[in-house]
Amino acid sequence: MFVLYLFLIGPASFNLPSTINLFWSRARQQFLKDSPCN
């Protein structure tokens, strides 16, 4: 788990805000697409 954390966060630590923004937009799109009320 710690190795996975290092693998994911390490290269993106200098670019963290855009990485979080990309992940959030992608997760939000997936949630909206899977939402039954949409």
mmCIF file of C-alpha atoms in Angstrom:
data_model
loop_
_atom_site.group_PDB
_atom_site.id
_atom_site.type_symbol
_atom_site.label_atom_id
_atom_site.label_comp_id
_atom_site.label_asym_id
_atom_site.label_seq_id
_atom_site.Cartn_x
_atom_site.Cartn_y
_atom_site.Cartn_z
ATOM 1 C CA MET A 1 0.000 0.000 0.000
ATOM 2 C CA PHE A 2 2.808 2.368 0.869
ATOM 3 C CA VAL A 3 4.619 1.503 -2.351
ATOM 4 C CA LEU A 4 1.442 2.182 -4.291
ATOM 5 C CA TYR A 5 1.111 5.501 -2.482
ATOM 6 C CA LEU A 6 4.676 6.431 -3.402
ATOM 7 C CA PHE A 7 4.118 5.331 -6.988
ATOM 8 C CA LEU A 8 0.973 7.446 -7.337
ATOM 9 C CA ILE A 9 1.953 10.504 -5.302
ATOM 10 C CA GLY A 10 5.700 10.644 -5.899
ATOM 11 C CA PRO A 11 5.796 11.669 -9.595
ATOM 12 C CA ALA A 12 2.730 13.885 -9.205
ATOM 13 C CA SER A 13 3.785 15.658 -6.004
ATOM 14 C CA PHE A 14 5.084 18.640 -7.963
ATOM 15 C CA ASN A 15 1.875 18.735 -9.967
ATOM 16 C CA LEU A 16 -0.560 17.842 -7.193
ATOM 17 C CA PRO A 17 -3.367 20.405 -7.733
ATOM 18 C CA SER A 18 -3.886 19.511 -11.389
ATOM 19 C CA THR A 19 -3.686 15.807 -10.566
ATOM 20 C CA ILE A 20 -6.380 16.167 -7.914
ATOM 21 C CA ASN A 21 -8.433 18.295 -10.299
ATOM 22 C CA LEU A 22 -8.149 15.664 -13.047
ATOM 23 C CA PHE A 23 -9.050 12.850 -10.660
ATOM 24 C CA TRP A 24 -11.995 14.787 -9.240
ATOM 25 C CA SER A 25 -13.424 15.686 -12.663
ATOM 26 C CA ARG A 26 -13.057 12.086 -13.818
ATOM 27 C CA ALA A 27 -14.692 10.700 -10.674
ATOM 28 C CA ARG A 28 -17.494 13.248 -10.938
ATOM 29 C CA GLN A 29 -18.148 12.319 -14.579
ATOM 30 C CA GLN A 30 -18.250 8.639 -13.626
ATOM 31 C CA PHE A 31 -20.654 9.351 -10.767
ATOM 32 C CA LEU A 32 -22.957 11.429 -12.953
ATOM 33 C CA LYS A 33 -22.883 8.796 -15.699
ATOM 34 C CA ASP A 34 -23.736 6.007 -13.242
ATOM 35 C CA SER A 35 -26.374 8.042 -11.438
ATOM 36 C CA PRO A 36 -29.842 6.470 -11.887
ATOM 37 C CA CYS A 37 -31.667 9.794 -11.516
ATOM 38 C CA ASN A 38 -29.803 11.374 -14.415
#
